[in-house]
PDB file of C-alpha atoms in Angstrom:
ATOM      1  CA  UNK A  27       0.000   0.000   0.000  1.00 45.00           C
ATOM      2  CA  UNK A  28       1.150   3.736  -0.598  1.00 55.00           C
ATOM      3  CA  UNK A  29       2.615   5.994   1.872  1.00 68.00           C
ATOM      4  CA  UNK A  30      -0.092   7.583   4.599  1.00 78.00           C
ATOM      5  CA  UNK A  31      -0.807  10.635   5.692  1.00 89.00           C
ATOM      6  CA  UNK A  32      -0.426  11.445   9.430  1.00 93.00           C
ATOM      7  CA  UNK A  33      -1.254  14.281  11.586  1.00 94.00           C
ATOM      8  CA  UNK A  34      -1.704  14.731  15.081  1.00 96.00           C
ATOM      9  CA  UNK A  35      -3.307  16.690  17.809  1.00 97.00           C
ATOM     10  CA  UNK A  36      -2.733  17.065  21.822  1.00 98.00           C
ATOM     11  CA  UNK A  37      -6.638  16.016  23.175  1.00 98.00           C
ATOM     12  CA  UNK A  38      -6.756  17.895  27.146  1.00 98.00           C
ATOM     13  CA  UNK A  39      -7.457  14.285  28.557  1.00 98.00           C
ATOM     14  CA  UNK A  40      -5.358  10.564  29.639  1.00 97.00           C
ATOM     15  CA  UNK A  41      -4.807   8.054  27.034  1.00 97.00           C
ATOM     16  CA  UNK A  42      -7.121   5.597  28.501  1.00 96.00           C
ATOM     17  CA  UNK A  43      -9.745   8.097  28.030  1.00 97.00           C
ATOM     18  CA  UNK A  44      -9.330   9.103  24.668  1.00 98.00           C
ATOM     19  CA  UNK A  45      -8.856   5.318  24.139  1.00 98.00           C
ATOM     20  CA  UNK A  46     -11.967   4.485  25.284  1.00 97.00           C
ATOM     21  CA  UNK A  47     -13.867   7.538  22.982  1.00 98.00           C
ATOM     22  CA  UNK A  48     -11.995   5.532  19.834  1.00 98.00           C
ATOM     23  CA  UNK A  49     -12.813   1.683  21.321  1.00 97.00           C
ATOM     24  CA  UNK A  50     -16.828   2.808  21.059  1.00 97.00           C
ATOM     25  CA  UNK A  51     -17.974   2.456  18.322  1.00 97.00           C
ATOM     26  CA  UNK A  52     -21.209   1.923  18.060  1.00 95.00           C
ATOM     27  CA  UNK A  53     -21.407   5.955  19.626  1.00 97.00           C
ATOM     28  CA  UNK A  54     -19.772   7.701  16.579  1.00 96.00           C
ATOM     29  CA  UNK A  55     -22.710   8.460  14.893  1.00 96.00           C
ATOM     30  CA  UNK A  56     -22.750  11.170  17.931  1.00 96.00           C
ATOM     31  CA  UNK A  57     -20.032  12.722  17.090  1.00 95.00           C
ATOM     32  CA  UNK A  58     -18.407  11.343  14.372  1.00 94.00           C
ATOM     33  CA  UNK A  59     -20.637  13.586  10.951  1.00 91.00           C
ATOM     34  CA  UNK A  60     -20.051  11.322   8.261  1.00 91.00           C
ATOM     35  CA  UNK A  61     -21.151   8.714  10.378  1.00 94.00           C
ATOM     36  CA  UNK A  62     -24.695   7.259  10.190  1.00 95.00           C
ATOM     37  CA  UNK A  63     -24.625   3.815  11.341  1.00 97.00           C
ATOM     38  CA  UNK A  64     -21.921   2.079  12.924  1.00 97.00           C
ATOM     39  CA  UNK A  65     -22.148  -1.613  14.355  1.00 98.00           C
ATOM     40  CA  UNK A  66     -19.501  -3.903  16.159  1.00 98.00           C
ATOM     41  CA  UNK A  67     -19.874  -7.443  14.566  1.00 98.00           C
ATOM     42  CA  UNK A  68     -17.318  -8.993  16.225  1.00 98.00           C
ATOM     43  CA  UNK A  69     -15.058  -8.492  19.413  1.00 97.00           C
ATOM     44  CA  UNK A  70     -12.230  -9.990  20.841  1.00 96.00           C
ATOM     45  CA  UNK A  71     -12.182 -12.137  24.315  1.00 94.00           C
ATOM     46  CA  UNK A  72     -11.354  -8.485  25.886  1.00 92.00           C
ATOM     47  CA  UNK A  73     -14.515  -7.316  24.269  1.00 94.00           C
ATOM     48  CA  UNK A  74     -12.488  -5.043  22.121  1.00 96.00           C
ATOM     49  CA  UNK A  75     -14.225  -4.728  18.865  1.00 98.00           C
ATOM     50  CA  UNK A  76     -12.298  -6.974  15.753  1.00 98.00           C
ATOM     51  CA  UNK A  77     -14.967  -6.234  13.178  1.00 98.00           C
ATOM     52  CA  UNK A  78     -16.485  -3.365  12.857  1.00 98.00           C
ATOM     53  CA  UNK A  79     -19.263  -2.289   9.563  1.00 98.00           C
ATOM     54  CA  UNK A  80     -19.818   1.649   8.711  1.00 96.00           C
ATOM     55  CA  UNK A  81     -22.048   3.195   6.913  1.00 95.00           C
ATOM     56  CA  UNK A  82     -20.967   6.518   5.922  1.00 91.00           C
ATOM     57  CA  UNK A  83     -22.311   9.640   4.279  1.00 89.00           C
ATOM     58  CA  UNK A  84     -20.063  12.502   3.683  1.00 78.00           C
ATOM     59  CA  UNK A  85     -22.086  14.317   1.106  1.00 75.00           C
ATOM     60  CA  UNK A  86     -20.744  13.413  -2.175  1.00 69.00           C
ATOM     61  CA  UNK A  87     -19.333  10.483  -0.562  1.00 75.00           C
ATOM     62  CA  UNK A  88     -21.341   7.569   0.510  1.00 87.00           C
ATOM     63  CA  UNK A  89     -19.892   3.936   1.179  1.00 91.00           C
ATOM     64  CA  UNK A  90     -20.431   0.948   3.403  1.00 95.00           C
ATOM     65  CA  UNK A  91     -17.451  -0.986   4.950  1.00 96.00           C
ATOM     66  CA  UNK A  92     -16.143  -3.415   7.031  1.00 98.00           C
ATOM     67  CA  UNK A  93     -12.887  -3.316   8.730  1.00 98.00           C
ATOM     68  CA  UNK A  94     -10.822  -5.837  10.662  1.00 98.00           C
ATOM     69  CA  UNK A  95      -9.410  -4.280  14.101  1.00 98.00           C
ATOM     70  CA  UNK A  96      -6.209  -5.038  15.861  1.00 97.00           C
ATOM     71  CA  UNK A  97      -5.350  -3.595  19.365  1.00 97.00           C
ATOM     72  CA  UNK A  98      -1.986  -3.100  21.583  1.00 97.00           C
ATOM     73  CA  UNK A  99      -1.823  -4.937  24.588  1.00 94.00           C
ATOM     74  CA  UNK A 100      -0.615  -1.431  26.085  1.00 95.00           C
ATOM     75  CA  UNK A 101      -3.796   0.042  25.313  1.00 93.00           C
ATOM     76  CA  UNK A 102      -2.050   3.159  23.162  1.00 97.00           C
ATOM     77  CA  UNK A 103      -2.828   1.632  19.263  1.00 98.00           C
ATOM     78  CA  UNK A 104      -5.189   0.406  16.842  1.00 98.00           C
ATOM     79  CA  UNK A 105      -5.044  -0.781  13.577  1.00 98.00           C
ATOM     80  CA  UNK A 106      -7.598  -1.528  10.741  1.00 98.00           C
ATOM     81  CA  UNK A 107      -7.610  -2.512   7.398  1.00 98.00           C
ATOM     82  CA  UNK A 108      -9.971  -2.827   5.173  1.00 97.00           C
ATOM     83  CA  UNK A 109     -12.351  -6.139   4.571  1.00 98.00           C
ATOM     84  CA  UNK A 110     -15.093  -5.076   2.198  1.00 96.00           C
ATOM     85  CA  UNK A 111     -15.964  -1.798   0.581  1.00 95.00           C
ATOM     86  CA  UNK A 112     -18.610  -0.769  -1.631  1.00 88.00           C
ATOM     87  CA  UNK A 113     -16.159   2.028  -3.047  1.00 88.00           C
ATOM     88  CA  UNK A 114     -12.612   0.963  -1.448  1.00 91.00           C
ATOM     89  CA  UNK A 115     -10.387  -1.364  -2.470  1.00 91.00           C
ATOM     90  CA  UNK A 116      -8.034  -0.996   0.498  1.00 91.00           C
ATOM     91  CA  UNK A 117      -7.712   1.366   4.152  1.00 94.00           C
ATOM     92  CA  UNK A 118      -4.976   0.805   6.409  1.00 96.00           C
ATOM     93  CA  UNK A 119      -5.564   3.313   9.424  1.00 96.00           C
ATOM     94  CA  UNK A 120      -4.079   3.448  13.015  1.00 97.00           C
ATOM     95  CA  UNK A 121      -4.314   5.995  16.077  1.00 98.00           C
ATOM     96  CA  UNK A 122      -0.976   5.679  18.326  1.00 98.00           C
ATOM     97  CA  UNK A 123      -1.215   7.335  22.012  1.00 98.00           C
ATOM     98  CA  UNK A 124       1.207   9.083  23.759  1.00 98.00           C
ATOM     99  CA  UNK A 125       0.577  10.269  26.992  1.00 96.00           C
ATOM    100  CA  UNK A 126       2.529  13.562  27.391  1.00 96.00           C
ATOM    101  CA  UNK A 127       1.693  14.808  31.331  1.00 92.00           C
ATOM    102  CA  UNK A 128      -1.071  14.099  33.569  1.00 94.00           C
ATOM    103  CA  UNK A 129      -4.472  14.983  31.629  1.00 95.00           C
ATOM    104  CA  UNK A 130      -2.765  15.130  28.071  1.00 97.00           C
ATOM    105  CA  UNK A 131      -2.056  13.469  25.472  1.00 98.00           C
ATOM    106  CA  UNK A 132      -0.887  13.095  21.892  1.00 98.00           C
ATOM    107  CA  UNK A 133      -3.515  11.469  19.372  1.00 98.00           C
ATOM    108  CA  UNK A 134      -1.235   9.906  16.251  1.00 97.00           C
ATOM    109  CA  UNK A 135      -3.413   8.836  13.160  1.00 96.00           C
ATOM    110  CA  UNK A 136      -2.001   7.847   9.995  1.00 95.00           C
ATOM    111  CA  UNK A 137      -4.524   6.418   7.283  1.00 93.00           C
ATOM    112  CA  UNK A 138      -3.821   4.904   3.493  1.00 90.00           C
ATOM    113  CA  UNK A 139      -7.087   4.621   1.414  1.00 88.00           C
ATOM    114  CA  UNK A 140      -7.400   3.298  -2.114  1.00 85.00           C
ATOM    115  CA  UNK A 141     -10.362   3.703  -4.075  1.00 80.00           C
ATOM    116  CA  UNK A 142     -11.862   2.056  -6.937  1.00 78.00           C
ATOM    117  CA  UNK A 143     -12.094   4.781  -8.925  1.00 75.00           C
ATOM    118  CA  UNK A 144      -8.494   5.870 -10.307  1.00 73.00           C
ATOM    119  CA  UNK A 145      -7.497   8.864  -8.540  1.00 68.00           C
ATOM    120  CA  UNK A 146      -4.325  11.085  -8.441  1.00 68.00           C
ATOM    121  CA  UNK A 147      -1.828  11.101  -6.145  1.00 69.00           C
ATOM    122  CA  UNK A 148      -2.433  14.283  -4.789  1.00 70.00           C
ATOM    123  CA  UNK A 149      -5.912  14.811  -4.642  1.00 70.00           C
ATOM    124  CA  UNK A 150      -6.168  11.050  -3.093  1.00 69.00           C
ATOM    125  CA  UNK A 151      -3.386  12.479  -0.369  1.00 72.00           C
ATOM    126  CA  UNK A 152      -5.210  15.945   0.238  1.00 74.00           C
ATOM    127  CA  UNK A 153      -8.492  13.463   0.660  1.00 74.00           C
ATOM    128  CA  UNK A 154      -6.637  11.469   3.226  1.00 74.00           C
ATOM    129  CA  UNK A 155      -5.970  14.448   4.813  1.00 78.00           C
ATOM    130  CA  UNK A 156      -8.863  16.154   5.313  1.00 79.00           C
ATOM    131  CA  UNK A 157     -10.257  12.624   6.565  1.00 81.00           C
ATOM    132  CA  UNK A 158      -7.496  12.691   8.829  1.00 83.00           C
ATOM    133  CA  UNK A 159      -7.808  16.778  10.073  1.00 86.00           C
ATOM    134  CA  UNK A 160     -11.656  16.179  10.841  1.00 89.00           C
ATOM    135  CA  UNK A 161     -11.590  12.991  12.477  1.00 91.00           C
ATOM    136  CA  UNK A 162      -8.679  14.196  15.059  1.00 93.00           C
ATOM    137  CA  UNK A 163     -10.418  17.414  15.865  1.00 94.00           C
ATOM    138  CA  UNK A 164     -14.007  15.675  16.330  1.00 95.00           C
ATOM    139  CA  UNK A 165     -12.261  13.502  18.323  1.00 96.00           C
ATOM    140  CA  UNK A 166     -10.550  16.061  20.422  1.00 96.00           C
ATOM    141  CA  UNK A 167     -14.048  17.455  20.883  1.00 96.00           C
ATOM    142  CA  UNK A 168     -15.866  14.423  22.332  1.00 97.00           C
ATOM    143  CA  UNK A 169     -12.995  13.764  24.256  1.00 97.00           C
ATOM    144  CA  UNK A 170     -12.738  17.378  25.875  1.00 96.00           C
ATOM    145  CA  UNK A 171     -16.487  17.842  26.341  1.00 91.00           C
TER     146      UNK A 171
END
């Protein structure tokens, strides 16, 4: 898969809290815009979501997906990739914590995302980012409010 784009942004809260905001999923269509439906289909023997389908509407862009989770037995990354799409062909995302001091932290999230269409290089990598620069700051958001 290509490179990713990554960005990040300091959330006013612990790790383990700003993990938890990113483990539940089934609440983003709260907070998360593009979301509309989001459901856990399978979980781990933690009871950490493993397989997770979206349904997504972001205007122009609509698309329903399934992606396969994977979780750090620290409790500071995720990773997904991609298992069906009705408009991807392949997503590779993760969100790396770093707690900086007491009641902050440093939200990491790097994403790769092919589509089916052909797209150019840098209007699929000024895509990523934008999907990347709205998801950290509605994260920050929920996180903080």
């Amino acid at each position: 898969m290509p490179d990713s784009t990554e960005q990040t942004i300091v959330v006013n809260a612990d790790a383990a809290a700003v993990m938890a905001v990113i483990a539940d999923f089934e609440r983003y269509p709260e907070w998360v815009s593009a979301a509309r439906e989001v459901t856990v289909l399978d979980t781990d023997d933690d009871g950490r979501a493993t397989t997770v389908r979206f349904v997504l509407d972001a205007g122009v862009l609509r698309d329903t997906y399934e992606l396969r989770y994977s979780w750090s037995p620290d409790g500071r990354a995720v990773e997904w990739d991609l298992m069906k799409s009705d408009l991807q062909q392949a997503q590779h995302g993760r969100y790396e914590l770093a707690q900086l001091a007491r009641g902050s932290t440093k939200v990491s999230y790097a994403l790769t995302v092919d589509v089916v269409v052909p797209m150019i290089a840098p209007l699929k990598r000024r895509a990523e980012k934008a999907i990347t620069d709205i998801a950290l700051h509605e994260l920050k958001k929920r996180v903080e409010a």
